[in-house]
PDB file of C-alpha atoms in Angstrom:
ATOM      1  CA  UNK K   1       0.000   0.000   0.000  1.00 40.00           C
ATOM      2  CA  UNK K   2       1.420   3.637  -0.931  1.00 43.00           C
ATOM      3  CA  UNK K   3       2.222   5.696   1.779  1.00 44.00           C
ATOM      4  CA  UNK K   4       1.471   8.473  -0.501  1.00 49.00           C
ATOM      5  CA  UNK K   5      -0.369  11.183   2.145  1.00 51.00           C
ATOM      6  CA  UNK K   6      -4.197  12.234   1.737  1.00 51.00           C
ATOM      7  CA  UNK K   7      -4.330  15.764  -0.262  1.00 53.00           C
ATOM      8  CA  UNK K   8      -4.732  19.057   1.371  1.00 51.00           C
ATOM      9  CA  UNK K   9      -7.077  21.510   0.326  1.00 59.00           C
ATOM     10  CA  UNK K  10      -7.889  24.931   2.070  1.00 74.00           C
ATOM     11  CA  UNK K  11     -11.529  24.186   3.201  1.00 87.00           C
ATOM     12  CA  UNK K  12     -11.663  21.984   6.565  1.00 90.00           C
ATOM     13  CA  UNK K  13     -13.769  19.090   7.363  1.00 91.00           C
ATOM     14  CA  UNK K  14     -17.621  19.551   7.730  1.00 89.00           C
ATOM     15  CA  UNK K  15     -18.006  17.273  10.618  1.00 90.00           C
ATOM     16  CA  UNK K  16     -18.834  20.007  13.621  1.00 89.00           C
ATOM     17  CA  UNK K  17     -15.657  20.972  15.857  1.00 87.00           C
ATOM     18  CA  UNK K  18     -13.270  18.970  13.642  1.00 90.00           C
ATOM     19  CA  UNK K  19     -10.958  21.813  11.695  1.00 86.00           C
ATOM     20  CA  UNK K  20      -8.844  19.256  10.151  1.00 89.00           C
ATOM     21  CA  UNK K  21      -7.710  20.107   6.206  1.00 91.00           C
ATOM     22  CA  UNK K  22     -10.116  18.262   3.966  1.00 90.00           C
ATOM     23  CA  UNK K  23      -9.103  15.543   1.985  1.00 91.00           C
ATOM     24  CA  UNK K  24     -10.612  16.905  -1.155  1.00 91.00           C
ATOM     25  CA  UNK K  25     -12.711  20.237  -2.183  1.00 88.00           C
ATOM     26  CA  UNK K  26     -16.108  21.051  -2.889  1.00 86.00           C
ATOM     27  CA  UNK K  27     -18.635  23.979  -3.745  1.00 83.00           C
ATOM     28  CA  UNK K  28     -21.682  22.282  -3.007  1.00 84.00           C
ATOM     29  CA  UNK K  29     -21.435  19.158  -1.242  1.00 86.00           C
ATOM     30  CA  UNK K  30     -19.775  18.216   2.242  1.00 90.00           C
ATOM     31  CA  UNK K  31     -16.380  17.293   2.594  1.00 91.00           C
ATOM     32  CA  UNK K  32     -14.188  15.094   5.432  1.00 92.00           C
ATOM     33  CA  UNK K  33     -10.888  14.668   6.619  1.00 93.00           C
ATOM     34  CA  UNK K  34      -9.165  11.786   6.202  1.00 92.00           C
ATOM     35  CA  UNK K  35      -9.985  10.233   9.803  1.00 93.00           C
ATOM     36  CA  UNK K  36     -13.465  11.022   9.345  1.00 94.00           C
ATOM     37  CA  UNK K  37     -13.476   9.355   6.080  1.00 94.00           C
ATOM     38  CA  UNK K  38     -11.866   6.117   7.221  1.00 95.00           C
ATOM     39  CA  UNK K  39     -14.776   6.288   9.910  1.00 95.00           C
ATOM     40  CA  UNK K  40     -17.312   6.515   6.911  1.00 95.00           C
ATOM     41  CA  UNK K  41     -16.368   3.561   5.418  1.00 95.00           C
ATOM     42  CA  UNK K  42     -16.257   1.656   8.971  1.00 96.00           C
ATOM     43  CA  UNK K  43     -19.876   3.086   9.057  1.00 95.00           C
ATOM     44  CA  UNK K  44     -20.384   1.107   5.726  1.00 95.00           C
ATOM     45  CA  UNK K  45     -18.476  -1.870   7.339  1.00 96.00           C
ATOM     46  CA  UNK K  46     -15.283  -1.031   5.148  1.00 96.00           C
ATOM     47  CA  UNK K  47     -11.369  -0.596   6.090  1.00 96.00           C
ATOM     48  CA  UNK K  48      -9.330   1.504   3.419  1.00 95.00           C
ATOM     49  CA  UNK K  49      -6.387  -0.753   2.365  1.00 95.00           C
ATOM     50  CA  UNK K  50      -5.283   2.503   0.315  1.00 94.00           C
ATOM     51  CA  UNK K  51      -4.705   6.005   1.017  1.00 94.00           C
ATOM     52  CA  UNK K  52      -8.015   8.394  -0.012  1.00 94.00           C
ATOM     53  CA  UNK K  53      -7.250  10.183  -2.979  1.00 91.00           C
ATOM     54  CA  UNK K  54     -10.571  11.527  -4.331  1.00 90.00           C
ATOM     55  CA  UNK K  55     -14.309  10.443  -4.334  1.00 90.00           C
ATOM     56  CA  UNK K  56     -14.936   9.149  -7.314  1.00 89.00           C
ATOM     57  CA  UNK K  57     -11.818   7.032  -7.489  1.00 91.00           C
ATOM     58  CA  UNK K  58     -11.402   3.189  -7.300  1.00 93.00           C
ATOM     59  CA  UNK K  59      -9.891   2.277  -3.617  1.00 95.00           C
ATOM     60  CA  UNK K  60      -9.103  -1.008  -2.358  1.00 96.00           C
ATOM     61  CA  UNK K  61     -10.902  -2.100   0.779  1.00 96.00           C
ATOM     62  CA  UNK K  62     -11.681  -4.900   3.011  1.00 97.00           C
ATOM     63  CA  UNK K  63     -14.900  -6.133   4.568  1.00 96.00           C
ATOM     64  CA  UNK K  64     -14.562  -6.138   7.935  1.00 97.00           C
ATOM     65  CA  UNK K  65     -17.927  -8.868   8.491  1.00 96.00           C
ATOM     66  CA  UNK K  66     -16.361 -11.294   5.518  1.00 95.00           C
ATOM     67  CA  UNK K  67     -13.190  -9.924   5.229  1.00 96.00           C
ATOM     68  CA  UNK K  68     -13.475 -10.008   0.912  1.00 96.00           C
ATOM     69  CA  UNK K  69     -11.069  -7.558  -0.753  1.00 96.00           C
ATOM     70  CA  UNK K  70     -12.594  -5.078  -3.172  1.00 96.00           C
ATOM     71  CA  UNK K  71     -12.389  -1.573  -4.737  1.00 96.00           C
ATOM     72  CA  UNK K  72     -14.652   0.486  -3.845  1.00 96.00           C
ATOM     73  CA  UNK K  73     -15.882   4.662  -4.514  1.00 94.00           C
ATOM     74  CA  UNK K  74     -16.121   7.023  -1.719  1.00 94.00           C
ATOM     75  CA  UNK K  75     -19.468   8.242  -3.096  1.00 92.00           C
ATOM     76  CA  UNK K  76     -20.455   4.656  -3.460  1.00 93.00           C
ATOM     77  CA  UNK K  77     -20.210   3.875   0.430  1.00 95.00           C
ATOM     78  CA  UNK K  78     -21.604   7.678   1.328  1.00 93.00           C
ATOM     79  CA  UNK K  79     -24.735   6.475  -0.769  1.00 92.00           C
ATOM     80  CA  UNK K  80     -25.105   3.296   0.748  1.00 93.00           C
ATOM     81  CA  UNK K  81     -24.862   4.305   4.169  1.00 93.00           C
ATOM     82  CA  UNK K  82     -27.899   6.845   3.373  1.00 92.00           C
ATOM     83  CA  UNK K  83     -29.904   3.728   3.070  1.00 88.00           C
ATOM     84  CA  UNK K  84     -28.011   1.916   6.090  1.00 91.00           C
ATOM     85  CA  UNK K  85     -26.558  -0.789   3.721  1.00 93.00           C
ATOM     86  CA  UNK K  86     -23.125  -1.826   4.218  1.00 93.00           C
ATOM     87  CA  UNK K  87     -21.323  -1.420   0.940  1.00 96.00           C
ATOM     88  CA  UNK K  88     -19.750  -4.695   0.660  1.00 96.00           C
ATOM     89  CA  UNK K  89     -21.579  -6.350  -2.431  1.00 96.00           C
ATOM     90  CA  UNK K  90     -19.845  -9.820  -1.667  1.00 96.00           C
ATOM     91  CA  UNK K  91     -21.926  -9.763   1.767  1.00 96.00           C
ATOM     92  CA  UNK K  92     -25.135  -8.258  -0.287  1.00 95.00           C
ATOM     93  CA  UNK K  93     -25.131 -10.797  -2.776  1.00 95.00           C
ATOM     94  CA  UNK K  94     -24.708 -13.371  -0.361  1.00 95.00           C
ATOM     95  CA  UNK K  95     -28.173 -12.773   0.942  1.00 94.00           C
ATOM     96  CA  UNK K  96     -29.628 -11.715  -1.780  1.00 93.00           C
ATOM     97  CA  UNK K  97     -29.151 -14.875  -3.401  1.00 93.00           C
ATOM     98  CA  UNK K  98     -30.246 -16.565   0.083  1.00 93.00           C
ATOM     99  CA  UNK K  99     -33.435 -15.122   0.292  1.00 92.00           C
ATOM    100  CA  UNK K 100     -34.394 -15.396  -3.809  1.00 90.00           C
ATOM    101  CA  UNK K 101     -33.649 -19.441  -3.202  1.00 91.00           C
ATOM    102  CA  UNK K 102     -35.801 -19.533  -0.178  1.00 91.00           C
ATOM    103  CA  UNK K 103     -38.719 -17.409  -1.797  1.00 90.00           C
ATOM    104  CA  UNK K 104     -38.382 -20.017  -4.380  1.00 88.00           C
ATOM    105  CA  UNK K 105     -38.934 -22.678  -2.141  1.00 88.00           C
ATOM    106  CA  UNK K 106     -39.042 -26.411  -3.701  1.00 88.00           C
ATOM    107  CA  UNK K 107     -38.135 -24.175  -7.582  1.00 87.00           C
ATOM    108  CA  UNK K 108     -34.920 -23.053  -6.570  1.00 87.00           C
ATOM    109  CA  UNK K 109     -32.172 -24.143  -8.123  1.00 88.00           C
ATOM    110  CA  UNK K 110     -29.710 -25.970  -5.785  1.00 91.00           C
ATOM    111  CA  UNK K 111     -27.308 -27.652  -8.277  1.00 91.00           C
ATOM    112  CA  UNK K 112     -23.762 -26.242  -7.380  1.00 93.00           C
ATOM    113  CA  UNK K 113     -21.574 -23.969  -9.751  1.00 93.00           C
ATOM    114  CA  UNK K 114     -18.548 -25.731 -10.843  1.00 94.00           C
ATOM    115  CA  UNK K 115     -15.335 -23.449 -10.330  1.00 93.00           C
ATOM    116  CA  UNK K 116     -14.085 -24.540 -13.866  1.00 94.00           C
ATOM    117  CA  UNK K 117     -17.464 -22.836 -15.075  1.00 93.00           C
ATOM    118  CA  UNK K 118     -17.144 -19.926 -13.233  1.00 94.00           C
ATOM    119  CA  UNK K 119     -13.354 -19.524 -14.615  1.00 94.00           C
ATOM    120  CA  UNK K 120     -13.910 -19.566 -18.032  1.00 94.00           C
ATOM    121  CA  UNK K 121     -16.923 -17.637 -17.958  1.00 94.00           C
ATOM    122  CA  UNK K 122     -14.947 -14.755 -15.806  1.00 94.00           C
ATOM    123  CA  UNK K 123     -11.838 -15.169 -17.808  1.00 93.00           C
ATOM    124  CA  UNK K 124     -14.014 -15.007 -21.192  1.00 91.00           C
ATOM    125  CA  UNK K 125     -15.312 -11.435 -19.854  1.00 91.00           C
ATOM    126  CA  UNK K 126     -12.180  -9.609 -19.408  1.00 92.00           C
ATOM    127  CA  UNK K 127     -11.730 -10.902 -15.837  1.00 94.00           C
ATOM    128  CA  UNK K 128      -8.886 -12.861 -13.252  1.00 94.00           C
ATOM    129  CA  UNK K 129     -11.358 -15.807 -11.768  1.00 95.00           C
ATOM    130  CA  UNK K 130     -10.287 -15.521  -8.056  1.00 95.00           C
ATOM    131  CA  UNK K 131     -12.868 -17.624  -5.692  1.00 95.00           C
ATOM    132  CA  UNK K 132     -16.241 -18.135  -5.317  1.00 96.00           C
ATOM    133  CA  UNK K 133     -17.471 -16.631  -2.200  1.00 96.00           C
ATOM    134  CA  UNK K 134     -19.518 -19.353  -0.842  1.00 95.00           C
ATOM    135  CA  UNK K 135     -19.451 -23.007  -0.325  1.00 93.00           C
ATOM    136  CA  UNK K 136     -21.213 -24.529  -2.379  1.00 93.00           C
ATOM    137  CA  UNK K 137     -21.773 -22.139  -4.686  1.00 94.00           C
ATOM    138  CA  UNK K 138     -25.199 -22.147  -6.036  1.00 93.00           C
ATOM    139  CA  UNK K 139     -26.961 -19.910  -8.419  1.00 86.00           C
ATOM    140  CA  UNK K 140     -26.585 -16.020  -8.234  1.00 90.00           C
ATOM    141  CA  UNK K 141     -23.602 -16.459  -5.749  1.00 95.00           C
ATOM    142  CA  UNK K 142     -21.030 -13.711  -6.053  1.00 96.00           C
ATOM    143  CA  UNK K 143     -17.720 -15.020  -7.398  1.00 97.00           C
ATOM    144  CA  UNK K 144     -14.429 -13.063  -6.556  1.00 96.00           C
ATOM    145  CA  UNK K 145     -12.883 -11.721  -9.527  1.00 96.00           C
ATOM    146  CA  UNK K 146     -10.087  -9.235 -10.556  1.00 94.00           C
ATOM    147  CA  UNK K 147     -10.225  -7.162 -14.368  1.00 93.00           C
ATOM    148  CA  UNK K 148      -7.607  -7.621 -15.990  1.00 91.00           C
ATOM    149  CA  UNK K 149      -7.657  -4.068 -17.740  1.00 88.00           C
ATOM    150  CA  UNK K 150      -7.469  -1.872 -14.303  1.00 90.00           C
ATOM    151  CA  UNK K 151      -6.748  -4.139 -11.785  1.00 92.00           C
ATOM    152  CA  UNK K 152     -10.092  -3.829  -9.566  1.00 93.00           C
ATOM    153  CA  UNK K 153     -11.028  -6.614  -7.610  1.00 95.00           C
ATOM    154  CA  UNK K 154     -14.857  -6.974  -6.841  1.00 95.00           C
ATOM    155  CA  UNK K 155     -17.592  -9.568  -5.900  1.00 96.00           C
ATOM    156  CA  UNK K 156     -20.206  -9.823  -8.479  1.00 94.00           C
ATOM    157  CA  UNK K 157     -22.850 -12.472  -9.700  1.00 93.00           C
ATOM    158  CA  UNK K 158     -21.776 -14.755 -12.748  1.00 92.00           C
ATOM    159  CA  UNK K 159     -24.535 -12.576 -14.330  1.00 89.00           C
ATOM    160  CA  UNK K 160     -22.965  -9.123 -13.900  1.00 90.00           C
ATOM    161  CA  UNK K 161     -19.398 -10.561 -14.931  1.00 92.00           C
ATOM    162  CA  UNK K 162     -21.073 -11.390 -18.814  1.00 89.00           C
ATOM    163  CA  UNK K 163     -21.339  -7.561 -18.904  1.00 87.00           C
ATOM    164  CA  UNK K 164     -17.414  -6.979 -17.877  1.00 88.00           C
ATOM    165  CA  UNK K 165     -15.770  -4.682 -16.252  1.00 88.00           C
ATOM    166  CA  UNK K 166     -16.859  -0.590 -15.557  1.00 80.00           C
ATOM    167  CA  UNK K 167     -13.755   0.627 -17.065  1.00 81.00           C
ATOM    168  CA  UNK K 168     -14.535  -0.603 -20.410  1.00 72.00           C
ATOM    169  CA  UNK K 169     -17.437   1.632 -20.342  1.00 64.00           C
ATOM    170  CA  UNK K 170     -15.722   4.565 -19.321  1.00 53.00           C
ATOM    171  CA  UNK K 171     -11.685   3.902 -19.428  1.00 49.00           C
ATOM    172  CA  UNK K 172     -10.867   7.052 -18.197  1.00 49.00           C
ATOM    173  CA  UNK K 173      -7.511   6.088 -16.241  1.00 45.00           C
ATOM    174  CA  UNK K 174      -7.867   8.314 -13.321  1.00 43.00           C
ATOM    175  CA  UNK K 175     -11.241   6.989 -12.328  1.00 46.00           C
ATOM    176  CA  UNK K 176      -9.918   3.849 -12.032  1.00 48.00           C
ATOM    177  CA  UNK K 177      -6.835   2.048 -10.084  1.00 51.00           C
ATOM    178  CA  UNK K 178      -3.364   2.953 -10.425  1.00 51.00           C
ATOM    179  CA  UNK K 179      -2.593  -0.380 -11.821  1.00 51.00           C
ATOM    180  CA  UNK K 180      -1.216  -0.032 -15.300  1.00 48.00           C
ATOM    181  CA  UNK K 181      -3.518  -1.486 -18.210  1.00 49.00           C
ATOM    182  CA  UNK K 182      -4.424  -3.804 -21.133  1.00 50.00           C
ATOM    183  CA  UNK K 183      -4.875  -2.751 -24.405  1.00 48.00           C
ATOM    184  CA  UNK K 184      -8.637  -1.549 -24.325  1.00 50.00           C
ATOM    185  CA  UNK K 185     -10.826  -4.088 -25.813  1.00 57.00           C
ATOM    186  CA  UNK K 186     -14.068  -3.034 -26.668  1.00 65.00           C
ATOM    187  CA  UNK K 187     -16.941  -5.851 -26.517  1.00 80.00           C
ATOM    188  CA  UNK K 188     -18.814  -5.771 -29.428  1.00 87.00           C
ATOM    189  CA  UNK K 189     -22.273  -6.217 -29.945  1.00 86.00           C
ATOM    190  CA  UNK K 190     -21.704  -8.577 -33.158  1.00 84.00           C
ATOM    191  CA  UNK K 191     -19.296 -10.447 -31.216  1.00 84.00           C
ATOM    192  CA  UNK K 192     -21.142 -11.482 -27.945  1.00 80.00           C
ATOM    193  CA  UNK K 193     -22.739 -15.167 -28.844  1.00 79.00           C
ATOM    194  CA  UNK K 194     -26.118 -13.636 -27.354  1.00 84.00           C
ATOM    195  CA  UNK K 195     -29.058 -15.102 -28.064  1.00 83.00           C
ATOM    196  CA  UNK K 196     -29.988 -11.181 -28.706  1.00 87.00           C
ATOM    197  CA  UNK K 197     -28.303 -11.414 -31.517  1.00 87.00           C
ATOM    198  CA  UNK K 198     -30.874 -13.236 -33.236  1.00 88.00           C
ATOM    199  CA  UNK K 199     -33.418 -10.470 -32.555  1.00 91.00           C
ATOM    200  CA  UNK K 200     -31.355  -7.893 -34.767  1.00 91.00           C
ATOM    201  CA  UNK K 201     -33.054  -6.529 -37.207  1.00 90.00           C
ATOM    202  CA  UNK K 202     -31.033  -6.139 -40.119  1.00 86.00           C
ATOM    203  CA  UNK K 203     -33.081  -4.693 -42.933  1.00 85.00           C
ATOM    204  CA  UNK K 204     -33.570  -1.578 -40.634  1.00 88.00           C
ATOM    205  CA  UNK K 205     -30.864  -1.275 -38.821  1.00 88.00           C
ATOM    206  CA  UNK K 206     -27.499   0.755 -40.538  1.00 83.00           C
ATOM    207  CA  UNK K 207     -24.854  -1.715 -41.887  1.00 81.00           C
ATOM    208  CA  UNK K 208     -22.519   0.385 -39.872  1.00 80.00           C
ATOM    209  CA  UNK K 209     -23.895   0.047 -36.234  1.00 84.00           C
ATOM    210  CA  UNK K 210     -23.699  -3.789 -36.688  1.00 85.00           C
ATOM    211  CA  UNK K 211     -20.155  -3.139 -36.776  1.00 82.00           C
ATOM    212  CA  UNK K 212     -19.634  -0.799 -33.754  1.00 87.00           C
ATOM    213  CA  UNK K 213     -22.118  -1.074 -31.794  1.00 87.00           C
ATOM    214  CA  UNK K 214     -21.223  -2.079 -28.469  1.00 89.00           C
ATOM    215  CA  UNK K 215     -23.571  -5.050 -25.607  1.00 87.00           C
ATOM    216  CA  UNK K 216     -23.225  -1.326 -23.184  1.00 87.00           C
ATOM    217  CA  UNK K 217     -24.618   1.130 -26.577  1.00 88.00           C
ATOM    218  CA  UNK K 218     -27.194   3.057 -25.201  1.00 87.00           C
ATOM    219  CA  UNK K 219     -28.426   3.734 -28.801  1.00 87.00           C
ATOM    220  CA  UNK K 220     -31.720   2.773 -30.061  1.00 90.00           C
ATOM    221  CA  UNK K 221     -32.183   0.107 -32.833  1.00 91.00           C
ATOM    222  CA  UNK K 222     -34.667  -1.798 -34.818  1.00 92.00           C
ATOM    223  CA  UNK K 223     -35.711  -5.196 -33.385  1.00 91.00           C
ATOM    224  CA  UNK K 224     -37.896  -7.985 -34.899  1.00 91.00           C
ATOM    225  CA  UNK K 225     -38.904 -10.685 -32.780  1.00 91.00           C
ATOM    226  CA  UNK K 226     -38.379 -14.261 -34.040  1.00 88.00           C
ATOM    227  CA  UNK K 227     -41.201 -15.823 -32.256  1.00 87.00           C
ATOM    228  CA  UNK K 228     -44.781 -13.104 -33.765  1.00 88.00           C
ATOM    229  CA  UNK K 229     -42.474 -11.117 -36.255  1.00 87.00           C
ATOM    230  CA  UNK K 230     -43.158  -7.973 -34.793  1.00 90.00           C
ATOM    231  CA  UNK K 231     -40.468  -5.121 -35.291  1.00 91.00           C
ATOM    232  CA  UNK K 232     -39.985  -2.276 -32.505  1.00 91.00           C
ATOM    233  CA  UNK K 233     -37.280  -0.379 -30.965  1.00 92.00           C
ATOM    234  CA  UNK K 234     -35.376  -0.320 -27.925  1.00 90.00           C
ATOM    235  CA  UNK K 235     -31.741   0.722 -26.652  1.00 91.00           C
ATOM    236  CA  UNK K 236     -29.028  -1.478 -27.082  1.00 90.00           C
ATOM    237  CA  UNK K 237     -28.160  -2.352 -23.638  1.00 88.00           C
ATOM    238  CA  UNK K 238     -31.520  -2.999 -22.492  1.00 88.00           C
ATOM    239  CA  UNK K 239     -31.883  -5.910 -25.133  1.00 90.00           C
ATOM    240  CA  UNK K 240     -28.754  -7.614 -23.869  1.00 88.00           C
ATOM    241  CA  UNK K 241     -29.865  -7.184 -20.338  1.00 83.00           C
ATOM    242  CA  UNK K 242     -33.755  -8.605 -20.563  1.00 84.00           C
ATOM    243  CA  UNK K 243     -34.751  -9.662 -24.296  1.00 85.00           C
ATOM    244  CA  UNK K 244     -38.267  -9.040 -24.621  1.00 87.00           C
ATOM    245  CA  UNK K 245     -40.941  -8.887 -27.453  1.00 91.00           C
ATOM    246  CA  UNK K 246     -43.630  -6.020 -26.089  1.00 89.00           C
ATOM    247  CA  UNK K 247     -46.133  -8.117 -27.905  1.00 88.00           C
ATOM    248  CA  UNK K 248     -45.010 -11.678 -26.763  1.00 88.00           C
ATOM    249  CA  UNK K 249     -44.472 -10.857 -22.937  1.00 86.00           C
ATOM    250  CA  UNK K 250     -47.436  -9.612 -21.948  1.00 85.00           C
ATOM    251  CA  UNK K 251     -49.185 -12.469 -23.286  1.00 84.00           C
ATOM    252  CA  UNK K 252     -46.359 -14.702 -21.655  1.00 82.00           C
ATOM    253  CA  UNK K 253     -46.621 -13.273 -18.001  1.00 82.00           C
ATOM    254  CA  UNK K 254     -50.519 -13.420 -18.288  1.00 82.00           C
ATOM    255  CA  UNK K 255     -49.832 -17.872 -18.669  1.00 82.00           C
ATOM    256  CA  UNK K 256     -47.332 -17.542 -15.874  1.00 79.00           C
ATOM    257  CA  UNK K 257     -49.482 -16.087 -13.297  1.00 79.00           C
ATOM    258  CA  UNK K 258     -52.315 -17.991 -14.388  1.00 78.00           C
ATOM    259  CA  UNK K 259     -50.483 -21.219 -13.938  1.00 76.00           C
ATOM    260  CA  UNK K 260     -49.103 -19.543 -10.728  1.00 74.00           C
ATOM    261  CA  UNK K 261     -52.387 -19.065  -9.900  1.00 76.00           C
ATOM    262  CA  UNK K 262     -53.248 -23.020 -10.858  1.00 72.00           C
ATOM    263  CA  UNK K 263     -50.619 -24.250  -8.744  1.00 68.00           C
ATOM    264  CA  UNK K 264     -51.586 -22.463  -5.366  1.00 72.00           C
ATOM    265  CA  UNK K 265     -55.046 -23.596  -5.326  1.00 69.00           C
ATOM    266  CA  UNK K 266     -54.387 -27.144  -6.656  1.00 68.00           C
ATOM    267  CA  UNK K 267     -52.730 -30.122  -4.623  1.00 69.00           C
ATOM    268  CA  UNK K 268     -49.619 -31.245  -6.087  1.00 62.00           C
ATOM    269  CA  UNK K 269     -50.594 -34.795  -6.312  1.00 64.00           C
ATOM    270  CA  UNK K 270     -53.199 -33.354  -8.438  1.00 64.00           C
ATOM    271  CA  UNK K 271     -50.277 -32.346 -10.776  1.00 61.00           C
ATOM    272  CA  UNK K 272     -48.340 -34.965 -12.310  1.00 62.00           C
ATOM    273  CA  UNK K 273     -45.566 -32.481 -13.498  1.00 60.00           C
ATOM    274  CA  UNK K 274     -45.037 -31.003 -10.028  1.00 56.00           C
ATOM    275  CA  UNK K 275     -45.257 -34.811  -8.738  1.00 57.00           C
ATOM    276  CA  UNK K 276     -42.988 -36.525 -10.919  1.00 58.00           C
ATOM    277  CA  UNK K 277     -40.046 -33.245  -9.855  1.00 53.00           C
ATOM    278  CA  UNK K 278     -40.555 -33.420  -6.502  1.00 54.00           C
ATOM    279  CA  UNK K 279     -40.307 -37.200  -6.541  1.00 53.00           C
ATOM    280  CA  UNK K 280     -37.089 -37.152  -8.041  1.00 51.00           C
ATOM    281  CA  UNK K 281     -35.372 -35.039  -5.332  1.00 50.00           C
ATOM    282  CA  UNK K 282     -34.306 -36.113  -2.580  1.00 50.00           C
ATOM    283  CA  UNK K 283     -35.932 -35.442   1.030  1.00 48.00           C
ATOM    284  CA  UNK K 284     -34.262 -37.777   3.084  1.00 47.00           C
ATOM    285  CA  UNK K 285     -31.256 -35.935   3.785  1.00 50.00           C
ATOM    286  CA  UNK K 286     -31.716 -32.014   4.236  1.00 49.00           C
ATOM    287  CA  UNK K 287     -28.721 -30.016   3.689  1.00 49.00           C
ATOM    288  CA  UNK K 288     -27.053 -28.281   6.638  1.00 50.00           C
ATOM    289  CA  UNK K 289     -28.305 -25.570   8.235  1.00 49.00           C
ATOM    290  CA  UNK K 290     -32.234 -26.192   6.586  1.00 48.00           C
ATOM    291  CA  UNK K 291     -34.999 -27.278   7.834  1.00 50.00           C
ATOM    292  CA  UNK K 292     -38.000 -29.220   6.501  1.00 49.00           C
ATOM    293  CA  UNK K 293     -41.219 -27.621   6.028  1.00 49.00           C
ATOM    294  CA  UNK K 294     -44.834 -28.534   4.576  1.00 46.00           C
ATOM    295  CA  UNK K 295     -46.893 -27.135   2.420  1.00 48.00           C
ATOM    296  CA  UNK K 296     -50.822 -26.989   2.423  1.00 49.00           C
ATOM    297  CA  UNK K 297     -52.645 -30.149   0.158  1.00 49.00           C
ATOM    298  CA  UNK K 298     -48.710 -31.230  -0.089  1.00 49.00           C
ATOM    299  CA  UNK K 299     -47.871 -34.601   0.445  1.00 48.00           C
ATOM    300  CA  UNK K 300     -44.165 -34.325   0.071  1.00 46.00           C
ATOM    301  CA  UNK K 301     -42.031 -32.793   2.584  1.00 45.00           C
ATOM    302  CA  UNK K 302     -39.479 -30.527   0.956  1.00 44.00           C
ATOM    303  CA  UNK K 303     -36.680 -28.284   2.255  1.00 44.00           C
ATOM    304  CA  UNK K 304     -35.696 -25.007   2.057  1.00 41.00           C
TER     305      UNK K 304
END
């Protein structure tokens, strides 16, 4: 870690009584000293592992519930405290990924990640595969993972690591760590394997855009979905994040909740789908740390 000192402006620190130089200046907003803004980021359950430099710049941290490594904003944790959420996303995800599984109940999906899947689908996005953060690791478990461009080490799902790494976006060196860089790489839209892709709609869409268009292009485009044929238009990113026909899901979440709907007021012995699934897991032995549970009109016992 440098032992490069905090910078010194002329204002002083806005926390009442302190009159300590501020680490950094401002017109508008309030500014801290650097001991008040390594007590921030305890607030947000952080220790700086770096010396403050400004606050929109990358600085390496550790948790100090799970002890994960990551880089972090200044702003970032001053946010996140407003809501009284610690900033670690490696402890966020964690039980965020608990609680989807157990509102899921007897759906969720339990079968474990492998750790050669999780590599090459880290190191295919730009990214050092580190560890998974969780044993097992099931779905939607954050994975600990380094970019390979600027250095910074985060925890993120194996969802947000297929959209790569912040500084690809917006490689602007000083908002990012001091570590030197890659040659940029941009991720083209043409280039992703998506099953967007197939959505494209290439009689009315420019020639050039397929080209240089980027998965992260905020730009509209013309769509046509495979499935009813209809053409519409939506931004770039937002395809590659949730692919949807406006025509086709609508009509799609109306079956869903009907058969949602179905389900709740219908036994499952009543459902030979539901009967035949459950069957063919087994009960017997509930994992650690579960317990078993029943269901109204169900015969099976199931765990969460």
């Amino acid at each position: 870690m440098s032992s490069m000192p905090p910078r010194k402006t002329a204002q002083v620190c806005s926390e009442p009584d302190c009159g300590q130089p501020a680490a950094f200046s401002t017109r508008t907003k309030s500014t801290w000293c650097d001991t008040h803004i390594t007590e921030i980021l305890r607030k947000g359950g952080l220790e700086p592992l770096e010396p403050f430099t400004k606050p929109k710049a990358w600085r390496l941290t550790r948790c100090l519930v799970c002890g994960c490594e990551a880089h972090y904003r200044f702003e970032y944790t001053l946010e996140k405290n407003t809501y009284r959420e610690a900033t670690c996303r490696a402890c966020y995800w964690r039980q965020w990924a608990r609680e989807a599984r157990q509102a899921m109940g007897a759906y969720a999906n339990l079968s474990p990640v492998a750790e050669g899947q999780a590599r090459e689908h880290a190191e295919k996005n730009g990214y050092d595969y580190l560890s998974a953060l969780t044993a097992p690791s099931l779905s939607d478990d954050p994975h600990h993972v380094r970019c390979r461009y600027c250095g910074r080490l985060s925890a993120a799902r194996l969802g947000d690591i297929g959209f790569g790494c912040q500084c690809q976006i917006n490689p602007r060196r000083e908002r990012q760590t001091t570590r030197a860089s890659g040659s940029p790489q941009r991720d083209l839209f043409k280039d992703s394997e998506l099953p967007v892709l197939g959505w494209w709609d290439q009689e009315h869409n420019d020639t050039a855009a397929w080209d240089t268009v980027t998965v992260k292009a905020r730009r509209e485009a013309a769509w046509r979905c495979p499935d009813c044929g209809l053409r519409f238009r939506r931004r770039i990113v937002d395809m590659v994040s949730m692919c949807q026909c406006p025509q086709c899901e609508p009509k799609r979440r109306a079956e869903r909740e009907a058969e949602d709907t179905r389900y709740q007021a219908t036994p499952v012995a009543d459902v030979p789908e539901l009967l035949t699934e459950q069957c063919s897991r087994p009960v017997d032995q509930p994992r650690a740390g579960t317990r078993r549970r029943t269901f109204p009109n169900d015969p099976l016992m199931v765990t969460e």
